[in-house]
Amino acid sequence: MSEPKVILRRCETADPARIRAIIAECFEELQFQPRGRTLIKPNVVTANRQYIHHSHTHPAVTEALAHHLKTRPEVSQITIGESSGFGIPPGLFMHEAGYDALARRLKVRLVDFNEDRATWVDLKKAVAQKGFHVPRSILEADTKIWVPKLKYHICCELTNALKLNIGILQHRDRMAVHDNRLNDKIVDMLEIGYPDCVVTDAIHIGHGFESAPQGFHLGLLLVSNNPLAADAVAGSALGYKPEEIVHLRIARDRGYGSIDLNDIRITGDYPLDEIISKTKGLTSEYQDILAVDTPIKFYCGDAPEHEPENAPSPNCSPSVRRESDSENFCYGGCLAAVKGCLGTIDKRRPGSVARARPGAVVTGIYKGDVIHPGQTAFLIGDCSRVDGRLEAKRVIRLTGCPIGASKLLIKMPSVFKMPSPMSDARSAVQFIYFTLRHALRKLVLKIIPG
Ligand code: SF4
């Protein structure tokens, strides 16, 4: 295996010509030679032309990479593949982010992994997600290039190369063990989703809820031959010590490589110290829900005990403790969905969460009292309960493990009197169109032998 190397390059704007030149230089420096069927995996978790602009890899970065690959005779086929956010019909976010228009223009394959044929694969080293339906475009790729968007994350510190692998899961497998085992799940995915190269779009990074973030101009492209090295440096750029990023620690402990910056060769024209000084003081709202400006009070509890063979690894809990000190704290399930719901509502209509109707939200098994006379207590998730006194005018339950984001986006605004993103007429029409399109495509896959 070649020496882990991370190249940090200045890139002020999303100019495809400039990005293409940087990519060509970086590939040469890394001596990286893509060949055969080459899969580009961007992050297109969400997009909305009206109010979500920094959640996804800028199409200009993907375009520049595809253009570069087209100049290489060893590359026989270029595919752009992604499984966008759960609960929304496949294709909708790719359309909103401009990826379908991009693929048509470049004449490259664009695949939503949910509409790809897939083969079940058992993962040999997995701790949490013991297998999944692997899309054919991933299984058959000779070269994998991951093109993440660098963002702070509400419960996993950052999302970059490793976290990008949640987007290789078809929706039917997406939410399995997406609870207090999320950090383990991310590392499990590396067995299939180990990229040959990483090209990170950090021209604008995201902070706040990562699927509806605020943008912050950093002017950086990060290119690496190693996903752990890429994430260790990207995490440092955001102000973390690599050790504080739980999924990196787990990946290191499972033998995927070092996350020590001394073991990584860092080059380029944008010094890491300068990058760190730019992000210094930047906070990412919703990493700590107790700090959110709102009259809603949050009671964040544990997941139920798992059987030993399904339990999270001991170092799976977040190291940067926020809402709970418990080892079994369920950071990655219903609580993450609540954060996402509020973050989306607030991004669409700023100030809505601060003006919400007062009440209580309980996720997981909360040990303590929840006293809200005259208000509503909203218990979210299959396991949600209060091990203590529960007093409220009204108690509402919503089930799921974890709760579905779209289910929550329908109910939560009505309980706490906030404007609902689900009421956008444009989004509703798109939702119906892409649901029908997906059903048709699934039908075609079923009747035409693969
Ligand atoms: S129901 Fe929600 S809080 Fe409970 S274990 Fe599942 S994801 Fe976690």
PDB file of N, CA and C in Angstrom, residues 248-337:
ATOM      1  N   LEU A 248     -13.392   7.429  13.014  1.00  0.00           N
ATOM      2  CA  LEU A 248     -11.972   7.298  12.617  1.00  0.00           C
ATOM      3  C   LEU A 248     -11.204   6.433  13.619  1.00  0.00           C
ATOM      4  N   ARG A 249     -11.521   6.651  14.883  1.00  0.00           N
ATOM      5  CA  ARG A 249     -10.868   5.850  15.932  1.00  0.00           C
ATOM      6  C   ARG A 249     -11.200   4.364  15.754  1.00  0.00           C
ATOM      7  N   ILE A 250     -12.475   4.099  15.473  1.00  0.00           N
ATOM      8  CA  ILE A 250     -12.894   2.702  15.289  1.00  0.00           C
ATOM      9  C   ILE A 250     -12.209   2.102  14.057  1.00  0.00           C
ATOM     10  N   ALA A 251     -12.154   2.878  12.967  1.00  0.00           N
ATOM     11  CA  ALA A 251     -11.516   2.368  11.741  1.00  0.00           C
ATOM     12  C   ALA A 251     -10.044   2.057  11.999  1.00  0.00           C
ATOM     13  N   ARG A 252      -9.377   2.927  12.718  1.00  0.00           N
ATOM     14  CA  ARG A 252      -7.976   2.669  13.061  1.00  0.00           C
ATOM     15  C   ARG A 252      -7.859   1.392  13.885  1.00  0.00           C
ATOM     16  N   ASP A 253      -8.732   1.255  14.895  1.00  0.00           N
ATOM     17  CA  ASP A 253      -8.656   0.079  15.770  1.00  0.00           C
ATOM     18  C   ASP A 253      -8.985  -1.210  15.035  1.00  0.00           C
ATOM     19  N   ARG A 254      -9.739  -1.098  13.949  1.00  0.00           N
ATOM     20  CA  ARG A 254     -10.029  -2.307  13.156  1.00  0.00           C
ATOM     21  C   ARG A 254      -8.970  -2.572  12.087  1.00  0.00           C
ATOM     22  N   GLY A 255      -7.907  -1.788  12.097  1.00  0.00           N
ATOM     23  CA  GLY A 255      -6.771  -2.083  11.228  1.00  0.00           C
ATOM     24  C   GLY A 255      -6.810  -1.430   9.862  1.00  0.00           C
ATOM     25  N   TYR A 256      -7.659  -0.408   9.691  1.00  0.00           N
ATOM     26  CA  TYR A 256      -7.718   0.238   8.380  1.00  0.00           C
ATOM     27  C   TYR A 256      -6.593   1.254   8.162  1.00  0.00           C
ATOM     28  N   GLY A 257      -5.843   1.563   9.187  1.00  0.00           N
ATOM     29  CA  GLY A 257      -4.713   2.479   8.997  1.00  0.00           C
ATOM     30  C   GLY A 257      -4.599   3.492  10.115  1.00  0.00           C
ATOM     31  N   SER A 258      -3.596   4.332   9.975  1.00  0.00           N
ATOM     32  CA  SER A 258      -3.312   5.321  11.021  1.00  0.00           C
ATOM     33  C   SER A 258      -4.134   6.593  10.802  1.00  0.00           C
ATOM     34  N   ILE A 259      -4.472   7.247  11.929  1.00  0.00           N
ATOM     35  CA  ILE A 259      -5.111   8.569  11.833  1.00  0.00           C
ATOM     36  C   ILE A 259      -4.211   9.631  12.481  1.00  0.00           C
ATOM     37  N   ASP A 260      -2.962   9.228  12.745  1.00  0.00           N
ATOM     38  CA  ASP A 260      -1.977  10.138  13.311  1.00  0.00           C
ATOM     39  C   ASP A 260      -1.422  11.029  12.184  1.00  0.00           C
ATOM     40  N   LEU A 261      -1.539  12.336  12.353  1.00  0.00           N
ATOM     41  CA  LEU A 261      -1.086  13.239  11.290  1.00  0.00           C
ATOM     42  C   LEU A 261       0.404  13.066  10.985  1.00  0.00           C
ATOM     43  N   ASN A 262       1.179  12.561  11.974  1.00  0.00           N
ATOM     44  CA  ASN A 262       2.609  12.340  11.732  1.00  0.00           C
ATOM     45  C   ASN A 262       2.853  11.215  10.739  1.00  0.00           C
ATOM     46  N   ASP A 263       1.853  10.362  10.550  1.00  0.00           N
ATOM     47  CA  ASP A 263       2.001   9.243   9.605  1.00  0.00           C
ATOM     48  C   ASP A 263       1.466   9.591   8.204  1.00  0.00           C
ATOM     49  N   ILE A 264       1.010  10.826   8.058  1.00  0.00           N
ATOM     50  CA  ILE A 264       0.378  11.220   6.792  1.00  0.00           C
ATOM     51  C   ILE A 264       1.219  12.307   6.136  1.00  0.00           C
ATOM     52  N   ARG A 265       1.529  12.166   4.864  1.00  0.00           N
ATOM     53  CA  ARG A 265       2.287  13.208   4.154  1.00  0.00           C
ATOM     54  C   ARG A 265       1.292  14.241   3.645  1.00  0.00           C
ATOM     55  N   ILE A 266       1.423  15.473   4.128  1.00  0.00           N
ATOM     56  CA  ILE A 266       0.500  16.540   3.742  1.00  0.00           C
ATOM     57  C   ILE A 266       1.257  17.539   2.861  1.00  0.00           C
ATOM     58  N   THR A 267       0.753  17.726   1.644  1.00  0.00           N
ATOM     59  CA  THR A 267       1.415  18.658   0.724  1.00  0.00           C
ATOM     60  C   THR A 267       0.380  19.641   0.166  1.00  0.00           C
ATOM     61  N   GLY A 268       0.789  20.449  -0.797  1.00  0.00           N
ATOM     62  CA  GLY A 268      -0.131  21.387  -1.437  1.00  0.00           C
ATOM     63  C   GLY A 268       0.254  22.826  -1.186  1.00  0.00           C
ATOM     64  N   ASP A 269      -0.620  23.746  -1.631  1.00  0.00           N
ATOM     65  CA  ASP A 269      -0.315  25.174  -1.524  1.00  0.00           C
ATOM     66  C   ASP A 269      -1.178  25.885  -0.478  1.00  0.00           C
ATOM     67  N   TYR A 270      -1.846  25.105   0.376  1.00  0.00           N
ATOM     68  CA  TYR A 270      -2.763  25.696   1.368  1.00  0.00           C
ATOM     69  C   TYR A 270      -2.412  25.054   2.722  1.00  0.00           C
ATOM     70  N   PRO A 271      -1.574  25.709   3.523  1.00  0.00           N
ATOM     71  CA  PRO A 271      -1.113  25.079   4.771  1.00  0.00           C
ATOM     72  C   PRO A 271      -2.275  24.738   5.710  1.00  0.00           C
ATOM     73  N   LEU A 272      -2.161  23.568   6.348  1.00  0.00           N
ATOM     74  CA  LEU A 272      -3.232  23.117   7.252  1.00  0.00           C
ATOM     75  C   LEU A 272      -3.459  24.126   8.378  1.00  0.00           C
ATOM     76  N   ASP A 273      -2.387  24.716   8.892  1.00  0.00           N
ATOM     77  CA  ASP A 273      -2.543  25.697   9.986  1.00  0.00           C
ATOM     78  C   ASP A 273      -3.387  26.888   9.553  1.00  0.00           C
ATOM     79  N   GLU A 274      -3.195  27.311   8.315  1.00  0.00           N
ATOM     80  CA  GLU A 274      -3.972  28.448   7.799  1.00  0.00           C
ATOM     81  C   GLU A 274      -5.460  28.061   7.689  1.00  0.00           C
ATOM     82  N   ILE A 275      -5.693  26.842   7.264  1.00  0.00           N
ATOM     83  CA  ILE A 275      -7.087  26.358   7.136  1.00  0.00           C
ATOM     84  C   ILE A 275      -7.734  26.313   8.529  1.00  0.00           C
ATOM     85  N   ILE A 276      -6.976  25.771   9.490  1.00  0.00           N
ATOM     86  CA  ILE A 276      -7.506  25.662  10.857  1.00  0.00           C
ATOM     87  C   ILE A 276      -7.829  27.048  11.423  1.00  0.00           C
ATOM     88  N   SER A 277      -6.975  28.010  11.102  1.00  0.00           N
ATOM     89  CA  SER A 277      -7.226  29.368  11.629  1.00  0.00           C
ATOM     90  C   SER A 277      -8.507  29.955  11.030  1.00  0.00           C
ATOM     91  N   LYS A 278      -8.845  29.541   9.806  1.00  0.00           N
ATOM     92  CA  LYS A 278     -10.077  30.054   9.177  1.00  0.00           C
ATOM     93  C   LYS A 278     -11.335  29.458   9.807  1.00  0.00           C
ATOM     94  N   THR A 279     -11.280  28.212  10.198  1.00  0.00           N
ATOM     95  CA  THR A 279     -12.484  27.580  10.756  1.00  0.00           C
ATOM     96  C   THR A 279     -12.585  27.769  12.274  1.00  0.00           C
ATOM     97  N   LYS A 280     -11.534  28.320  12.867  1.00  0.00           N
ATOM     98  CA  LYS A 280     -11.515  28.515  14.326  1.00  0.00           C
ATOM     99  C   LYS A 280     -12.720  29.369  14.761  1.00  0.00           C
ATOM    100  N   GLY A 281     -13.415  28.905  15.765  1.00  0.00           N
ATOM    101  CA  GLY A 281     -14.549  29.661  16.282  1.00  0.00           C
ATOM    102  C   GLY A 281     -15.850  29.370  15.556  1.00  0.00           C
ATOM    103  N   LEU A 282     -15.768  28.625  14.457  1.00  0.00           N
ATOM    104  CA  LEU A 282     -16.989  28.285  13.718  1.00  0.00           C
ATOM    105  C   LEU A 282     -17.760  27.234  14.523  1.00  0.00           C
ATOM    106  N   THR A 283     -19.004  27.519  14.823  1.00  0.00           N
ATOM    107  CA  THR A 283     -19.782  26.526  15.570  1.00  0.00           C
ATOM    108  C   THR A 283     -20.763  25.856  14.619  1.00  0.00           C
ATOM    109  N   SER A 284     -21.149  24.656  14.971  1.00  0.00           N
ATOM    110  CA  SER A 284     -22.086  23.928  14.143  1.00  0.00           C
ATOM    111  C   SER A 284     -23.337  23.625  14.965  1.00  0.00           C
ATOM    112  N   GLU A 285     -24.343  24.455  14.763  1.00  0.00           N
ATOM    113  CA  GLU A 285     -25.585  24.303  15.518  1.00  0.00           C
ATOM    114  C   GLU A 285     -26.167  22.910  15.280  1.00  0.00           C
ATOM    115  N   TYR A 286     -26.852  22.404  16.283  1.00  0.00           N
ATOM    116  CA  TYR A 286     -27.501  21.081  16.271  1.00  0.00           C
ATOM    117  C   TYR A 286     -26.554  19.935  16.629  1.00  0.00           C
ATOM    118  N   GLN A 287     -25.217  20.195  16.726  1.00  0.00           N
ATOM    119  CA  GLN A 287     -24.370  19.139  17.284  1.00  0.00           C
ATOM    120  C   GLN A 287     -24.774  18.911  18.740  1.00  0.00           C
ATOM    121  N   ASP A 288     -25.172  19.990  19.397  1.00  0.00           N
ATOM    122  CA  ASP A 288     -25.670  19.879  20.768  1.00  0.00           C
ATOM    123  C   ASP A 288     -27.091  20.442  20.791  1.00  0.00           C
ATOM    124  N   ILE A 289     -28.063  19.575  20.866  1.00  0.00           N
ATOM    125  CA  ILE A 289     -29.449  20.038  20.761  1.00  0.00           C
ATOM    126  C   ILE A 289     -29.853  20.852  21.994  1.00  0.00           C
ATOM    127  N   LEU A 290     -29.144  20.639  23.117  1.00  0.00           N
ATOM    128  CA  LEU A 290     -29.469  21.378  24.336  1.00  0.00           C
ATOM    129  C   LEU A 290     -29.084  22.861  24.200  1.00  0.00           C
ATOM    130  N   ALA A 291     -28.252  23.165  23.201  1.00  0.00           N
ATOM    131  CA  ALA A 291     -27.819  24.551  23.015  1.00  0.00           C
ATOM    132  C   ALA A 291     -28.653  25.290  21.961  1.00  0.00           C
ATOM    133  N   VAL A 292     -29.618  24.606  21.373  1.00  0.00           N
ATOM    134  CA  VAL A 292     -30.424  25.244  20.323  1.00  0.00           C
ATOM    135  C   VAL A 292     -31.380  26.257  20.950  1.00  0.00           C
ATOM    136  N   ASP A 293     -31.509  27.406  20.318  1.00  0.00           N
ATOM    137  CA  ASP A 293     -32.377  28.472  20.815  1.00  0.00           C
ATOM    138  C   ASP A 293     -33.842  28.132  20.496  1.00  0.00           C
ATOM    139  N   THR A 294     -34.552  27.579  21.483  1.00  0.00           N
ATOM    140  CA  THR A 294     -35.938  27.167  21.279  1.00  0.00           C
ATOM    141  C   THR A 294     -36.618  26.950  22.640  1.00  0.00           C
ATOM    142  N   PRO A 295     -37.928  27.169  22.725  1.00  0.00           N
ATOM    143  CA  PRO A 295     -38.635  26.840  23.978  1.00  0.00           C
ATOM    144  C   PRO A 295     -38.931  25.342  24.113  1.00  0.00           C
ATOM    145  N   ILE A 296     -38.584  24.546  23.094  1.00  0.00           N
ATOM    146  CA  ILE A 296     -38.770  23.083  23.219  1.00  0.00           C
ATOM    147  C   ILE A 296     -37.631  22.544  24.087  1.00  0.00           C
ATOM    148  N   LYS A 297     -37.973  21.667  25.035  1.00  0.00           N
ATOM    149  CA  LYS A 297     -36.924  21.056  25.884  1.00  0.00           C
ATOM    150  C   LYS A 297     -36.717  19.606  25.419  1.00  0.00           C
ATOM    151  N   PHE A 298     -35.455  19.183  25.458  1.00  0.00           N
ATOM    152  CA  PHE A 298     -35.116  17.869  24.918  1.00  0.00           C
ATOM    153  C   PHE A 298     -34.626  16.950  26.033  1.00  0.00           C
ATOM    154  N   TYR A 299     -35.103  15.722  26.006  1.00  0.00           N
ATOM    155  CA  TYR A 299     -34.731  14.704  26.996  1.00  0.00           C
ATOM    156  C   TYR A 299     -34.181  13.526  26.198  1.00  0.00           C
ATOM    157  N   CYS A 300     -32.858  13.367  26.223  1.00  0.00           N
ATOM    158  CA  CYS A 300     -32.187  12.453  25.297  1.00  0.00           C
ATOM    159  C   CYS A 300     -31.723  11.213  26.046  1.00  0.00           C
ATOM    160  N   GLY A 301     -32.269  10.062  25.687  1.00  0.00           N
ATOM    161  CA  GLY A 301     -32.000   8.860  26.449  1.00  0.00           C
ATOM    162  C   GLY A 301     -31.224   7.796  25.693  1.00  0.00           C
ATOM    163  N   ASP A 302     -31.179   6.621  26.328  1.00  0.00           N
ATOM    164  CA  ASP A 302     -30.392   5.495  25.828  1.00  0.00           C
ATOM    165  C   ASP A 302     -31.182   4.632  24.850  1.00  0.00           C
ATOM    166  N   ALA A 303     -30.458   3.844  24.096  1.00  0.00           N
ATOM    167  CA  ALA A 303     -31.060   2.738  23.342  1.00  0.00           C
ATOM    168  C   ALA A 303     -31.246   1.570  24.306  1.00  0.00           C
ATOM    169  N   PRO A 304     -32.161   0.645  24.030  1.00  0.00           N
ATOM    170  CA  PRO A 304     -32.245  -0.556  24.871  1.00  0.00           C
ATOM    171  C   PRO A 304     -30.946  -1.355  24.745  1.00  0.00           C
ATOM    172  N   GLU A 305     -30.695  -2.208  25.733  1.00  0.00           N
ATOM    173  CA  GLU A 305     -29.499  -3.060  25.658  1.00  0.00           C
ATOM    174  C   GLU A 305     -29.612  -3.984  24.448  1.00  0.00           C
ATOM    175  N   HIS A 306     -28.541  -4.111  23.691  1.00  0.00           N
ATOM    176  CA  HIS A 306     -28.536  -5.033  22.552  1.00  0.00           C
ATOM    177  C   HIS A 306     -27.973  -6.385  23.006  1.00  0.00           C
ATOM    178  N   GLU A 307     -28.298  -7.442  22.246  1.00  0.00           N
ATOM    179  CA  GLU A 307     -27.642  -8.730  22.490  1.00  0.00           C
ATOM    180  C   GLU A 307     -26.140  -8.539  22.266  1.00  0.00           C
ATOM    181  N   PRO A 308     -25.298  -9.307  23.005  1.00  0.00           N
ATOM    182  CA  PRO A 308     -23.847  -9.073  22.895  1.00  0.00           C
ATOM    183  C   PRO A 308     -23.339  -9.088  21.450  1.00  0.00           C
ATOM    184  N   GLU A 309     -23.895 -10.005  20.615  1.00  0.00           N
ATOM    185  CA  GLU A 309     -23.374 -10.089  19.231  1.00  0.00           C
ATOM    186  C   GLU A 309     -23.792  -8.886  18.382  1.00  0.00           C
ATOM    187  N   ASN A 310     -24.765  -8.104  18.877  1.00  0.00           N
ATOM    188  CA  ASN A 310     -25.204  -6.920  18.124  1.00  0.00           C
ATOM    189  C   ASN A 310     -24.861  -5.616  18.831  1.00  0.00           C
ATOM    190  N   ALA A 311     -24.100  -5.700  19.886  1.00  0.00           N
ATOM    191  CA  ALA A 311     -23.812  -4.499  20.683  1.00  0.00           C
ATOM    192  C   ALA A 311     -22.770  -3.627  19.995  1.00  0.00           C
ATOM    193  N   PRO A 312     -22.818  -2.323  20.246  1.00  0.00           N
ATOM    194  CA  PRO A 312     -21.793  -1.460  19.655  1.00  0.00           C
ATOM    195  C   PRO A 312     -20.429  -1.720  20.260  1.00  0.00           C
ATOM    196  N   SER A 313     -19.378  -1.383  19.521  1.00  0.00           N
ATOM    197  CA  SER A 313     -18.049  -1.552  20.099  1.00  0.00           C
ATOM    198  C   SER A 313     -17.873  -0.536  21.229  1.00  0.00           C
ATOM    199  N   PRO A 314     -17.011  -0.843  22.208  1.00  0.00           N
ATOM    200  CA  PRO A 314     -16.922  -0.017  23.417  1.00  0.00           C
ATOM    201  C   PRO A 314     -16.591   1.446  23.133  1.00  0.00           C
ATOM    202  N   ASN A 315     -15.889   1.705  22.036  1.00  0.00           N
ATOM    203  CA  ASN A 315     -15.497   3.100  21.770  1.00  0.00           C
ATOM    204  C   ASN A 315     -16.426   3.761  20.749  1.00  0.00           C
ATOM    205  N   CYS A 316     -17.667   3.258  20.671  1.00  0.00           N
ATOM    206  CA  CYS A 316     -18.582   3.723  19.631  1.00  0.00           C
ATOM    207  C   CYS A 316     -19.290   5.030  19.985  1.00  0.00           C
ATOM    208  N   SER A 317     -19.392   5.335  21.279  1.00  0.00           N
ATOM    209  CA  SER A 317     -20.102   6.545  21.680  1.00  0.00           C
ATOM    210  C   SER A 317     -19.292   7.790  21.321  1.00  0.00           C
ATOM    211  N   PRO A 318     -19.980   8.897  21.086  1.00  0.00           N
ATOM    212  CA  PRO A 318     -19.229  10.114  20.756  1.00  0.00           C
ATOM    213  C   PRO A 318     -18.247  10.488  21.870  1.00  0.00           C
ATOM    214  N   SER A 319     -17.055  10.906  21.458  1.00  0.00           N
ATOM    215  CA  SER A 319     -16.069  11.294  22.478  1.00  0.00           C
ATOM    216  C   SER A 319     -16.311  12.730  22.921  1.00  0.00           C
ATOM    217  N   VAL A 320     -16.845  13.536  21.970  1.00  0.00           N
ATOM    218  CA  VAL A 320     -17.154  14.913  22.332  1.00  0.00           C
ATOM    219  C   VAL A 320     -18.574  14.866  22.901  1.00  0.00           C
ATOM    220  N   ARG A 321     -18.691  14.647  24.191  1.00  0.00           N
ATOM    221  CA  ARG A 321     -19.991  14.401  24.826  1.00  0.00           C
ATOM    222  C   ARG A 321     -20.893  15.618  24.726  1.00  0.00           C
ATOM    223  N   ARG A 322     -22.096  15.403  24.370  1.00  0.00           N
ATOM    224  CA  ARG A 322     -23.026  16.514  24.252  1.00  0.00           C
ATOM    225  C   ARG A 322     -24.237  16.257  25.132  1.00  0.00           C
ATOM    226  N   GLU A 323     -25.242  15.629  24.597  1.00  0.00           N
ATOM    227  CA  GLU A 323     -26.519  15.569  25.300  1.00  0.00           C
ATOM    228  C   GLU A 323     -26.552  14.544  26.433  1.00  0.00           C
ATOM    229  N   SER A 324     -25.627  13.601  26.471  1.00  0.00           N
ATOM    230  CA  SER A 324     -25.671  12.556  27.503  1.00  0.00           C
ATOM    231  C   SER A 324     -24.282  11.992  27.740  1.00  0.00           C
ATOM    232  N   ASP A 325     -24.047  11.522  28.946  1.00  0.00           N
ATOM    233  CA  ASP A 325     -22.775  10.882  29.278  1.00  0.00           C
ATOM    234  C   ASP A 325     -22.881   9.361  29.234  1.00  0.00           C
ATOM    235  N   SER A 326     -24.084   8.859  28.987  1.00  0.00           N
ATOM    236  CA  SER A 326     -24.282   7.416  29.075  1.00  0.00           C
ATOM    237  C   SER A 326     -23.577   6.685  27.938  1.00  0.00           C
ATOM    238  N   GLU A 327     -23.026   5.530  28.237  1.00  0.00           N
ATOM    239  CA  GLU A 327     -22.350   4.703  27.235  1.00  0.00           C
ATOM    240  C   GLU A 327     -23.329   4.217  26.169  1.00  0.00           C
ATOM    241  N   ASN A 328     -24.609   4.094  26.556  1.00  0.00           N
ATOM    242  CA  ASN A 328     -25.606   3.523  25.646  1.00  0.00           C
ATOM    243  C   ASN A 328     -26.467   4.601  24.976  1.00  0.00           C
ATOM    244  N   PHE A 329     -26.036   5.843  25.111  1.00  0.00           N
ATOM    245  CA  PHE A 329     -26.762   6.987  24.573  1.00  0.00           C
ATOM    246  C   PHE A 329     -27.049   6.786  23.074  1.00  0.00           C
ATOM    247  N   CYS A 330     -28.312   6.949  22.683  1.00  0.00           N
ATOM    248  CA  CYS A 330     -28.656   6.755  21.271  1.00  0.00           C
ATOM    249  C   CYS A 330     -28.526   8.078  20.517  1.00  0.00           C
ATOM    250  N   TYR A 331     -27.316   8.339  20.053  1.00  0.00           N
ATOM    251  CA  TYR A 331     -27.004   9.608  19.387  1.00  0.00           C
ATOM    252  C   TYR A 331     -27.404   9.613  17.910  1.00  0.00           C
ATOM    253  N   GLY A 332     -27.459   8.408  17.305  1.00  0.00           N
ATOM    254  CA  GLY A 332     -27.542   8.354  15.841  1.00  0.00           C
ATOM    255  C   GLY A 332     -28.897   7.972  15.276  1.00  0.00           C
ATOM    256  N   GLY A 333     -29.921   7.830  16.138  1.00  0.00           N
ATOM    257  CA  GLY A 333     -31.226   7.389  15.653  1.00  0.00           C
ATOM    258  C   GLY A 333     -32.251   8.494  15.668  1.00  0.00           C
ATOM    259  N   CYS A 334     -33.225   8.349  16.604  1.00  0.00           N
ATOM    260  CA  CYS A 334     -34.334   9.319  16.640  1.00  0.00           C
ATOM    261  C   CYS A 334     -33.847  10.730  16.965  1.00  0.00           C
ATOM    262  N   LEU A 335     -32.859  10.840  17.832  1.00  0.00           N
ATOM    263  CA  LEU A 335     -32.359  12.182  18.173  1.00  0.00           C
ATOM    264  C   LEU A 335     -31.788  12.863  16.926  1.00  0.00           C
ATOM    265  N   ALA A 336     -31.047  12.096  16.127  1.00  0.00           N
ATOM    266  CA  ALA A 336     -30.495  12.670  14.888  1.00  0.00           C
ATOM    267  C   ALA A 336     -31.630  13.100  13.961  1.00  0.00           C
ATOM    268  N   ALA A 337     -32.706  12.317  13.934  1.00  0.00           N
ATOM    269  CA  ALA A 337     -33.850  12.687  13.080  1.00  0.00           C
ATOM    270  C   ALA A 337     -34.507  13.972  13.588  1.00  0.00           C
TER     271      ALA A 337
END
